[in-house]
Amino acid sequence: MREDELATRIVEHFRAAFDDVEIHLEEPYDHYGNRGVADVYVRVRTPEPVDYLIELKADAAVRHATGANEVLRQYRRMERYFYKDDEHHVRPRLARDGPGVNVLLLFAPTSRCVRHVHEHRALYESVDPDAVVEGVTATRKVAFLTKLDEAADGNLGFLSMNGDVGFGSDEFAAAVPDGSRLASALSDFEATSE
């Protein structure tokens, strides 16, 4: 599975799930030499603006990464510098109910990604879900994408592993949708790990 396939599903999901949405793919940022790209940047209005900064990781990315530290460094750099760029702004709102920014690190539901996350689960699970970005309440999620086939209906999901439910826990296993690509990838991983 490629990252462009994941990005396509995310675009389909947000277009179906929200009426007022801006979507930017491969959105660059540059703050005094701290350059990077958000794979997907989405702003929805519900009615207050809520942003989604999304870093996608599919098979090729985890295969070429030197490890989880490299993946997390890229993810955290996006969080730290995206809104310091002159092109992007987020403002605190007194009436906001919930986070104004969602910083997401989303893995493809593939055997390779499952193996990568399993090998580095302590690092991914250690990402604090609570954050503040430029004075705005934010949340961080490290998760596997689920329900890819339902994205066009606005039902794309993700299974987070950096909150109360750790990767490989009974709660995590119970939350994996039956018959899903993630269930198949986890099954393949377990079969080859024995």
PDB file of C-alpha atoms in Angstrom, residues 62-128:
ATOM      1  CA  VAL A  62       8.804   2.399   7.153  1.00  0.00           C
ATOM      2  CA  ARG A  63      11.110   0.291   4.976  1.00  0.00           C
ATOM      3  CA  HIS A  64      13.387   3.264   4.275  1.00  0.00           C
ATOM      4  CA  ALA A  65      13.262   4.851   7.734  1.00  0.00           C
ATOM      5  CA  THR A  66      16.266   4.319   9.958  1.00  0.00           C
ATOM      6  CA  GLY A  67      13.805   3.619  12.760  1.00  0.00           C
ATOM      7  CA  ALA A  68      10.956   5.045  14.796  1.00  0.00           C
ATOM      8  CA  ASN A  69      13.091   7.979  15.927  1.00  0.00           C
ATOM      9  CA  GLU A  70      13.284   9.252  12.352  1.00  0.00           C
ATOM     10  CA  VAL A  71       9.517   8.865  11.884  1.00  0.00           C
ATOM     11  CA  LEU A  72       8.760  10.605  15.180  1.00  0.00           C
ATOM     12  CA  ARG A  73      11.264  13.391  14.483  1.00  0.00           C
ATOM     13  CA  GLN A  74       9.493  14.189  11.196  1.00  0.00           C
ATOM     14  CA  TYR A  75       6.080  14.045  12.888  1.00  0.00           C
ATOM     15  CA  ARG A  76       7.109  16.298  15.799  1.00  0.00           C
ATOM     16  CA  ARG A  77       8.866  18.770  13.476  1.00  0.00           C
ATOM     17  CA  MET A  78       5.566  19.179  11.619  1.00  0.00           C
ATOM     18  CA  GLU A  79       3.754  19.883  14.894  1.00  0.00           C
ATOM     19  CA  ARG A  80       6.416  22.286  16.116  1.00  0.00           C
ATOM     20  CA  TYR A  81       6.968  24.402  12.982  1.00  0.00           C
ATOM     21  CA  PHE A  82       3.886  24.163  10.745  1.00  0.00           C
ATOM     22  CA  TYR A  83       2.095  27.118  12.344  1.00  0.00           C
ATOM     23  CA  LYS A  84       5.246  29.185  12.810  1.00  0.00           C
ATOM     24  CA  ASP A  85       5.406  29.460   9.010  1.00  0.00           C
ATOM     25  CA  ASP A  86       3.989  32.762   7.711  1.00  0.00           C
ATOM     26  CA  GLU A  87       1.532  30.881   5.474  1.00  0.00           C
ATOM     27  CA  HIS A  88      -0.306  29.009   8.266  1.00  0.00           C
ATOM     28  CA  HIS A  89      -2.183  30.347  11.252  1.00  0.00           C
ATOM     29  CA  VAL A  90      -4.240  28.936  14.063  1.00  0.00           C
ATOM     30  CA  ARG A  91      -5.900  31.028  16.749  1.00  0.00           C
ATOM     31  CA  PRO A  92      -7.340  30.208  20.155  1.00  0.00           C
ATOM     32  CA  ARG A  93     -11.140  30.458  20.330  1.00  0.00           C
ATOM     33  CA  LEU A  94     -12.948  30.921  23.618  1.00  0.00           C
ATOM     34  CA  ALA A  95     -16.008  28.995  22.480  1.00  0.00           C
ATOM     35  CA  ARG A  96     -14.085  26.051  21.069  1.00  0.00           C
ATOM     36  CA  ASP A  97     -15.330  22.689  22.282  1.00  0.00           C
ATOM     37  CA  GLY A  98     -12.510  20.167  21.945  1.00  0.00           C
ATOM     38  CA  PRO A  99      -9.110  20.425  20.310  1.00  0.00           C
ATOM     39  CA  GLY A 100      -8.498  22.976  17.575  1.00  0.00           C
ATOM     40  CA  VAL A 101      -5.597  21.010  16.105  1.00  0.00           C
ATOM     41  CA  ASN A 102      -5.253  17.275  15.565  1.00  0.00           C
ATOM     42  CA  VAL A 103      -1.711  16.135  14.836  1.00  0.00           C
ATOM     43  CA  LEU A 104      -1.984  12.645  13.374  1.00  0.00           C
ATOM     44  CA  LEU A 105       0.662  10.043  12.558  1.00  0.00           C
ATOM     45  CA  LEU A 106      -1.257   7.440  10.585  1.00  0.00           C
ATOM     46  CA  PHE A 107       0.100   4.059   9.529  1.00  0.00           C
ATOM     47  CA  ALA A 108      -1.201   1.905   6.691  1.00  0.00           C
ATOM     48  CA  PRO A 109      -2.923  -1.301   7.811  1.00  0.00           C
ATOM     49  CA  THR A 110      -0.245  -3.564   6.320  1.00  0.00           C
ATOM     50  CA  SER A 111       1.943  -6.351   7.651  1.00  0.00           C
ATOM     51  CA  ARG A 112       5.103  -4.261   7.197  1.00  0.00           C
ATOM     52  CA  CYS A 113       3.664  -1.327   9.153  1.00  0.00           C
ATOM     53  CA  VAL A 114       2.352  -3.662  11.868  1.00  0.00           C
ATOM     54  CA  ARG A 115       5.822  -5.192  12.218  1.00  0.00           C
ATOM     55  CA  HIS A 116       7.450  -1.738  12.354  1.00  0.00           C
ATOM     56  CA  VAL A 117       5.035  -0.480  15.007  1.00  0.00           C
ATOM     57  CA  HIS A 118       5.398  -3.694  17.017  1.00  0.00           C
ATOM     58  CA  GLU A 119       9.190  -3.370  17.036  1.00  0.00           C
ATOM     59  CA  HIS A 120       8.978   0.266  18.171  1.00  0.00           C
ATOM     60  CA  ARG A 121       5.715   0.227  20.107  1.00  0.00           C
ATOM     61  CA  ALA A 122       7.209   1.670  23.302  1.00  0.00           C
ATOM     62  CA  LEU A 123       8.273   4.794  21.387  1.00  0.00           C
ATOM     63  CA  TYR A 124       4.950   5.246  19.604  1.00  0.00           C
ATOM     64  CA  GLU A 125       2.926   4.563  22.745  1.00  0.00           C
ATOM     65  CA  SER A 126       4.979   7.192  24.607  1.00  0.00           C
ATOM     66  CA  VAL A 127       3.679  10.070  22.457  1.00  0.00           C
ATOM     67  CA  ASP A 128       1.606  12.216  24.831  1.00  0.00           C
TER      68      ASP A 128
END
